[in-house]
Amino acid sequence: MDRIVVRGGRPLEGRIPIGGAKNAALPLMAAALLSDGPLVLRNAPDLADIATMRALLEQHGLEVVHDKAARTLTMSGNATSLEAPYDLVRKMRASVLVLGPLVARHGRARVSLPGGCAIGTRPVDLHLKGLEAMGATIVLEAGYIEAQAPQGLKGGRILFPVVSVGATENLLMAACLADGVSELVNAAREPEIEDLARCLIAMGAKIEGVGTDRLTVTGQACLGGATHDIVPDRIEAGTFACAAAITGGSVLLEGARAEHLGAVARTLREAGVLVEAEADGLRVSRLNGLHGVDVMTEPFPGFATDMQAQFMALMSVAEGASMVTETIFENRFMHVPELNRMGARINVHGASAIVRGVPKLSGAPVMATDLRASVSLILAGLAAEGDTIVNRVYHLDRGYERVELKLAAVGADIERITG
């Protein structure tokens, strides 16, 4: 099993290219089920989750070509299978995003209840209630979602009681082929959803309110193909921003967009990190020192839950104390014991963690528990004295493309050991 070894104490200097967003690419790939295509996605990342979604689409009967050199994904064809089996869906929660497109286009679907990182329950009830509001009949049986709408989906008003990125994506895609007008109220506003909407519009969908929390969709009889550029990955950008800050370096994040970082950029500035836009990206560097800052995860444009672990690693070497409160997932502090093994002083109280900054961290063998926890341990290793060995990095490969090579290119002493 692969592991990553980090020898800390080297400031990062240089340029890091930011790839296409995983969290945008996955729903965009699912959107290929709405049309015979071809749907061509440019700036496609090469990640384990992308391979899983590709396998799922191929299982449905689509042809998927991933040109890794050109960084493109081309999908075409009509679904010949309407079942998303457990063996594929269990690997990645985003697999449930095929549900809306399949029911909207084919009138039925059988999709396994999803899996993914063990960071919380993340129920799919909002997805199912939304489809029911559009006329689908839903039955849960033997671990599968059985959805049917033999007469087709109908437009409806869907009010989300809480903001849900996945449910917004699933129902937005379904509404594009529903009969009539659908209104999604209290919809998620993440940049990845705006990216999905713009791709759907390029395919022929009629969507109003893009970028707001109220989306109005006028259903169409069919959608066509399109070519679309995947938005840069704001979580990768935020992660490497923390890497620059925790090492006291200066890095240009090529392609990163400050407006997509939302509260993350503001919080980094409050902590003493320079984040400024340049012509081809964002420049990130540490000023005189790091200062403890309190943060609470919230839906966009609030502080992203996918940045919580990385920011906690940064705060572990900041002056003073900070409080990190997690409001999105109930089990997302599994990195805390591992950071404490490296000398961090973090105490968890319910949904909050109190972080008291220490002058230095010490390298240690640590265990990755989920995707973002994995990279938080690498960040801690960059600042630690001695060797940090991060085990179970298969989590990392789900969402970061060759992270060790990107960090090594800007001066980190880091390597992947296979076997």
PDB file of C-alpha atoms in Angstrom, residues 126-310:
ATOM      1  CA  LEU A 126     -33.387  15.494  -0.155  1.00  0.00           C
ATOM      2  CA  HIS A 127     -32.572  13.952  -3.542  1.00  0.00           C
ATOM      3  CA  LEU A 128     -35.473  11.522  -3.192  1.00  0.00           C
ATOM      4  CA  LYS A 129     -38.026  14.020  -1.883  1.00  0.00           C
ATOM      5  CA  GLY A 130     -37.186  16.345  -4.761  1.00  0.00           C
ATOM      6  CA  LEU A 131     -37.754  13.611  -7.329  1.00  0.00           C
ATOM      7  CA  GLU A 132     -41.026  12.705  -5.632  1.00  0.00           C
ATOM      8  CA  ALA A 133     -42.096  16.351  -5.897  1.00  0.00           C
ATOM      9  CA  MET A 134     -41.474  16.019  -9.642  1.00  0.00           C
ATOM     10  CA  GLY A 135     -43.730  12.975  -9.888  1.00  0.00           C
ATOM     11  CA  ALA A 136     -41.368  10.052  -9.358  1.00  0.00           C
ATOM     12  CA  THR A 137     -42.258   7.031  -7.232  1.00  0.00           C
ATOM     13  CA  ILE A 138     -39.416   6.038  -4.898  1.00  0.00           C
ATOM     14  CA  VAL A 139     -38.947   2.710  -3.136  1.00  0.00           C
ATOM     15  CA  LEU A 140     -35.925   1.753  -1.012  1.00  0.00           C
ATOM     16  CA  GLU A 141     -35.306  -1.976  -1.195  1.00  0.00           C
ATOM     17  CA  ALA A 142     -32.299  -4.176  -0.451  1.00  0.00           C
ATOM     18  CA  GLY A 143     -29.925  -1.219  -0.314  1.00  0.00           C
ATOM     19  CA  TYR A 144     -31.093   0.224  -3.622  1.00  0.00           C
ATOM     20  CA  ILE A 145     -33.113   3.264  -4.654  1.00  0.00           C
ATOM     21  CA  GLU A 146     -35.850   2.176  -7.059  1.00  0.00           C
ATOM     22  CA  ALA A 147     -37.200   5.262  -8.855  1.00  0.00           C
ATOM     23  CA  GLN A 148     -39.892   5.292 -11.511  1.00  0.00           C
ATOM     24  CA  ALA A 149     -41.612   8.012 -13.524  1.00  0.00           C
ATOM     25  CA  PRO A 150     -43.112   6.144 -16.506  1.00  0.00           C
ATOM     26  CA  GLN A 151     -44.953   9.234 -17.730  1.00  0.00           C
ATOM     27  CA  GLY A 152     -41.881  11.406 -17.280  1.00  0.00           C
ATOM     28  CA  LEU A 153     -40.986  13.906 -14.596  1.00  0.00           C
ATOM     29  CA  LYS A 154     -43.128  17.023 -14.116  1.00  0.00           C
ATOM     30  CA  GLY A 155     -41.932  20.478 -13.202  1.00  0.00           C
ATOM     31  CA  GLY A 156     -42.431  21.425  -9.570  1.00  0.00           C
ATOM     32  CA  ARG A 157     -41.364  23.721  -6.758  1.00  0.00           C
ATOM     33  CA  ILE A 158     -38.672  22.229  -4.546  1.00  0.00           C
ATOM     34  CA  LEU A 159     -37.809  24.015  -1.316  1.00  0.00           C
ATOM     35  CA  PHE A 160     -34.644  22.648   0.272  1.00  0.00           C
ATOM     36  CA  PRO A 161     -34.960  22.741   4.093  1.00  0.00           C
ATOM     37  CA  VAL A 162     -31.170  22.838   4.280  1.00  0.00           C
ATOM     38  CA  VAL A 163     -28.600  23.651   1.627  1.00  0.00           C
ATOM     39  CA  SER A 164     -27.459  20.508  -0.179  1.00  0.00           C
ATOM     40  CA  VAL A 165     -24.906  20.556  -2.984  1.00  0.00           C
ATOM     41  CA  GLY A 166     -25.590  17.016  -4.192  1.00  0.00           C
ATOM     42  CA  ALA A 167     -29.373  17.343  -4.109  1.00  0.00           C
ATOM     43  CA  THR A 168     -29.205  20.665  -5.956  1.00  0.00           C
ATOM     44  CA  GLU A 169     -27.053  19.081  -8.669  1.00  0.00           C
ATOM     45  CA  ASN A 170     -29.200  15.966  -9.013  1.00  0.00           C
ATOM     46  CA  LEU A 171     -32.496  17.826  -9.197  1.00  0.00           C
ATOM     47  CA  LEU A 172     -31.125  20.560 -11.454  1.00  0.00           C
ATOM     48  CA  MET A 173     -30.158  17.918 -14.006  1.00  0.00           C
ATOM     49  CA  ALA A 174     -33.494  16.124 -13.633  1.00  0.00           C
ATOM     50  CA  ALA A 175     -35.441  19.363 -14.111  1.00  0.00           C
ATOM     51  CA  CYS A 176     -33.759  20.005 -17.463  1.00  0.00           C
ATOM     52  CA  LEU A 177     -35.846  17.196 -19.042  1.00  0.00           C
ATOM     53  CA  ALA A 178     -38.976  17.520 -16.870  1.00  0.00           C
ATOM     54  CA  ASP A 179     -42.262  18.629 -18.400  1.00  0.00           C
ATOM     55  CA  GLY A 180     -42.884  22.221 -17.378  1.00  0.00           C
ATOM     56  CA  VAL A 181     -41.129  24.667 -15.092  1.00  0.00           C
ATOM     57  CA  SER A 182     -39.230  23.673 -11.964  1.00  0.00           C
ATOM     58  CA  GLU A 183     -38.120  26.026  -9.220  1.00  0.00           C
ATOM     59  CA  LEU A 184     -35.297  25.094  -6.831  1.00  0.00           C
ATOM     60  CA  VAL A 185     -35.458  27.315  -3.740  1.00  0.00           C
ATOM     61  CA  ASN A 186     -32.643  27.563  -1.180  1.00  0.00           C
ATOM     62  CA  ALA A 187     -30.413  25.884  -3.750  1.00  0.00           C
ATOM     63  CA  ALA A 188     -26.685  25.548  -3.086  1.00  0.00           C
ATOM     64  CA  ARG A 189     -24.537  28.260  -4.681  1.00  0.00           C
ATOM     65  CA  GLU A 190     -21.140  26.587  -4.881  1.00  0.00           C
ATOM     66  CA  PRO A 191     -19.016  27.477  -7.953  1.00  0.00           C
ATOM     67  CA  GLU A 192     -19.298  23.842  -9.048  1.00  0.00           C
ATOM     68  CA  ILE A 193     -23.089  24.187  -9.317  1.00  0.00           C
ATOM     69  CA  GLU A 194     -22.752  27.344 -11.371  1.00  0.00           C
ATOM     70  CA  ASP A 195     -20.300  25.433 -13.582  1.00  0.00           C
ATOM     71  CA  LEU A 196     -22.806  22.588 -14.012  1.00  0.00           C
ATOM     72  CA  ALA A 197     -25.579  25.025 -14.890  1.00  0.00           C
ATOM     73  CA  ARG A 198     -23.455  26.717 -17.546  1.00  0.00           C
ATOM     74  CA  CYS A 199     -22.617  23.354 -19.106  1.00  0.00           C
ATOM     75  CA  LEU A 200     -26.287  22.355 -19.111  1.00  0.00           C
ATOM     76  CA  ILE A 201     -27.178  25.644 -20.792  1.00  0.00           C
ATOM     77  CA  ALA A 202     -24.559  24.919 -23.451  1.00  0.00           C
ATOM     78  CA  MET A 203     -26.318  21.571 -23.964  1.00  0.00           C
ATOM     79  CA  GLY A 204     -29.620  23.372 -24.568  1.00  0.00           C
ATOM     80  CA  ALA A 205     -31.137  23.648 -21.090  1.00  0.00           C
ATOM     81  CA  LYS A 206     -33.052  26.757 -20.029  1.00  0.00           C
ATOM     82  CA  ILE A 207     -31.944  27.806 -16.553  1.00  0.00           C
ATOM     83  CA  GLU A 208     -32.435  31.168 -14.863  1.00  0.00           C
ATOM     84  CA  GLY A 209     -30.896  32.421 -11.629  1.00  0.00           C
ATOM     85  CA  VAL A 210     -27.470  30.843 -12.149  1.00  0.00           C
ATOM     86  CA  GLY A 211     -25.225  31.765  -9.233  1.00  0.00           C
ATOM     87  CA  THR A 212     -28.158  32.460  -6.878  1.00  0.00           C
ATOM     88  CA  ASP A 213     -30.094  30.326  -4.399  1.00  0.00           C
ATOM     89  CA  ARG A 214     -33.196  30.252  -6.612  1.00  0.00           C
ATOM     90  CA  LEU A 215     -32.930  28.330  -9.878  1.00  0.00           C
ATOM     91  CA  THR A 216     -35.773  28.286 -12.400  1.00  0.00           C
ATOM     92  CA  VAL A 217     -35.605  25.544 -15.024  1.00  0.00           C
ATOM     93  CA  THR A 218     -37.862  25.235 -18.052  1.00  0.00           C
ATOM     94  CA  GLY A 219     -37.765  21.603 -19.114  1.00  0.00           C
ATOM     95  CA  GLN A 220     -36.783  20.671 -22.655  1.00  0.00           C
ATOM     96  CA  ALA A 221     -37.693  17.643 -24.756  1.00  0.00           C
ATOM     97  CA  CYS A 222     -34.021  16.789 -25.225  1.00  0.00           C
ATOM     98  CA  LEU A 223     -30.499  18.129 -24.750  1.00  0.00           C
ATOM     99  CA  GLY A 224     -27.564  18.009 -27.144  1.00  0.00           C
ATOM    100  CA  GLY A 225     -23.806  17.765 -26.905  1.00  0.00           C
ATOM    101  CA  ALA A 226     -21.423  20.510 -25.833  1.00  0.00           C
ATOM    102  CA  THR A 227     -17.792  21.337 -25.089  1.00  0.00           C
ATOM    103  CA  HIS A 228     -17.149  22.752 -21.638  1.00  0.00           C
ATOM    104  CA  ASP A 229     -14.113  23.838 -19.592  1.00  0.00           C
ATOM    105  CA  ILE A 230     -14.202  22.514 -16.019  1.00  0.00           C
ATOM    106  CA  VAL A 231     -13.762  25.262 -13.441  1.00  0.00           C
ATOM    107  CA  PRO A 232     -10.422  25.274 -11.519  1.00  0.00           C
ATOM    108  CA  ASP A 233     -10.464  23.335  -8.242  1.00  0.00           C
ATOM    109  CA  ARG A 234     -10.957  25.829  -5.403  1.00  0.00           C
ATOM    110  CA  ILE A 235     -10.230  23.159  -2.764  1.00  0.00           C
ATOM    111  CA  GLU A 236      -6.923  22.254  -4.379  1.00  0.00           C
ATOM    112  CA  ALA A 237      -6.127  25.976  -4.566  1.00  0.00           C
ATOM    113  CA  GLY A 238      -7.015  26.475  -0.905  1.00  0.00           C
ATOM    114  CA  THR A 239      -4.946  23.448   0.079  1.00  0.00           C
ATOM    115  CA  PHE A 240      -1.832  24.708  -1.669  1.00  0.00           C
ATOM    116  CA  ALA A 241      -2.459  28.179  -0.227  1.00  0.00           C
ATOM    117  CA  CYS A 242      -2.228  26.581   3.225  1.00  0.00           C
ATOM    118  CA  ALA A 243       0.935  24.764   2.119  1.00  0.00           C
ATOM    119  CA  ALA A 244       2.588  28.048   1.173  1.00  0.00           C
ATOM    120  CA  ALA A 245       1.493  29.642   4.436  1.00  0.00           C
ATOM    121  CA  ILE A 246       2.486  26.795   6.760  1.00  0.00           C
ATOM    122  CA  THR A 247       6.016  26.700   5.291  1.00  0.00           C
ATOM    123  CA  GLY A 248       6.513  30.474   5.152  1.00  0.00           C
ATOM    124  CA  GLY A 249       6.916  30.354   1.379  1.00  0.00           C
ATOM    125  CA  SER A 250       5.479  32.200  -1.602  1.00  0.00           C
ATOM    126  CA  VAL A 251       3.578  30.353  -4.323  1.00  0.00           C
ATOM    127  CA  LEU A 252       1.633  31.391  -7.414  1.00  0.00           C
ATOM    128  CA  LEU A 253      -1.456  29.217  -7.821  1.00  0.00           C
ATOM    129  CA  GLU A 254      -1.937  29.170 -11.587  1.00  0.00           C
ATOM    130  CA  GLY A 255      -5.572  29.428 -12.635  1.00  0.00           C
ATOM    131  CA  ALA A 256      -6.957  29.871  -9.104  1.00  0.00           C
ATOM    132  CA  ARG A 257      -9.779  32.380  -8.633  1.00  0.00           C
ATOM    133  CA  ALA A 258     -10.159  34.381  -5.436  1.00  0.00           C
ATOM    134  CA  GLU A 259     -13.934  34.676  -5.826  1.00  0.00           C
ATOM    135  CA  HIS A 260     -14.240  30.891  -5.738  1.00  0.00           C
ATOM    136  CA  LEU A 261     -12.412  30.600  -2.411  1.00  0.00           C
ATOM    137  CA  GLY A 262     -15.132  32.584  -0.653  1.00  0.00           C
ATOM    138  CA  ALA A 263     -14.514  32.888   3.092  1.00  0.00           C
ATOM    139  CA  VAL A 264     -11.333  30.782   2.851  1.00  0.00           C
ATOM    140  CA  ALA A 265      -9.414  33.671   1.257  1.00  0.00           C
ATOM    141  CA  ARG A 266     -10.724  36.145   3.831  1.00  0.00           C
ATOM    142  CA  THR A 267      -9.865  33.846   6.734  1.00  0.00           C
ATOM    143  CA  LEU A 268      -6.337  33.258   5.440  1.00  0.00           C
ATOM    144  CA  ARG A 269      -5.807  37.021   5.258  1.00  0.00           C
ATOM    145  CA  GLU A 270      -7.053  37.398   8.839  1.00  0.00           C
ATOM    146  CA  ALA A 271      -4.494  34.769   9.883  1.00  0.00           C
ATOM    147  CA  GLY A 272      -1.640  36.783   8.367  1.00  0.00           C
ATOM    148  CA  VAL A 273      -1.437  35.252   4.896  1.00  0.00           C
ATOM    149  CA  LEU A 274      -1.143  37.401   1.781  1.00  0.00           C
ATOM    150  CA  VAL A 275      -3.640  36.315  -0.882  1.00  0.00           C
ATOM    151  CA  GLU A 276      -3.678  38.556  -3.940  1.00  0.00           C
ATOM    152  CA  ALA A 277      -4.818  38.151  -7.517  1.00  0.00           C
ATOM    153  CA  GLU A 278      -2.291  38.259 -10.340  1.00  0.00           C
ATOM    154  CA  ALA A 279      -2.813  38.002 -14.081  1.00  0.00           C
ATOM    155  CA  ASP A 280      -2.626  34.215 -14.207  1.00  0.00           C
ATOM    156  CA  GLY A 281      -3.700  33.179 -10.727  1.00  0.00           C
ATOM    157  CA  LEU A 282      -3.340  33.884  -7.010  1.00  0.00           C
ATOM    158  CA  ARG A 283      -0.155  34.754  -5.157  1.00  0.00           C
ATOM    159  CA  VAL A 284      -0.044  33.322  -1.635  1.00  0.00           C
ATOM    160  CA  SER A 285       2.682  34.068   0.903  1.00  0.00           C
ATOM    161  CA  ARG A 286       3.024  34.451   4.638  1.00  0.00           C
ATOM    162  CA  LEU A 287       3.575  37.929   6.023  1.00  0.00           C
ATOM    163  CA  ASN A 288       5.218  38.347   9.443  1.00  0.00           C
ATOM    164  CA  GLY A 289       3.572  35.485  11.277  1.00  0.00           C
ATOM    165  CA  LEU A 290       0.481  33.317  11.614  1.00  0.00           C
ATOM    166  CA  HIS A 291      -2.282  34.276  14.039  1.00  0.00           C
ATOM    167  CA  GLY A 292      -5.058  32.110  15.425  1.00  0.00           C
ATOM    168  CA  VAL A 293      -8.441  32.742  13.791  1.00  0.00           C
ATOM    169  CA  ASP A 294     -11.816  31.234  14.630  1.00  0.00           C
ATOM    170  CA  VAL A 295     -13.690  29.622  11.762  1.00  0.00           C
ATOM    171  CA  MET A 296     -17.034  27.898  11.197  1.00  0.00           C
ATOM    172  CA  THR A 297     -17.802  25.773   8.155  1.00  0.00           C
ATOM    173  CA  GLU A 298     -20.834  26.889   6.151  1.00  0.00           C
ATOM    174  CA  PRO A 299     -22.273  26.499   2.653  1.00  0.00           C
ATOM    175  CA  PHE A 300     -20.671  28.697  -0.014  1.00  0.00           C
ATOM    176  CA  PRO A 301     -19.710  31.530   0.152  1.00  0.00           C
ATOM    177  CA  GLY A 302     -18.958  30.532   3.735  1.00  0.00           C
ATOM    178  CA  PHE A 303     -15.882  28.593   4.806  1.00  0.00           C
ATOM    179  CA  ALA A 304     -15.807  25.277   2.924  1.00  0.00           C
ATOM    180  CA  THR A 305     -16.012  22.097   5.002  1.00  0.00           C
ATOM    181  CA  ASP A 306     -13.542  20.574   2.523  1.00  0.00           C
ATOM    182  CA  MET A 307     -10.942  23.107   3.787  1.00  0.00           C
ATOM    183  CA  GLN A 308     -11.490  22.543   7.502  1.00  0.00           C
ATOM    184  CA  ALA A 309      -8.785  19.898   8.047  1.00  0.00           C
ATOM    185  CA  GLN A 310      -6.169  21.845   6.080  1.00  0.00           C
TER     186      GLN A 310
END
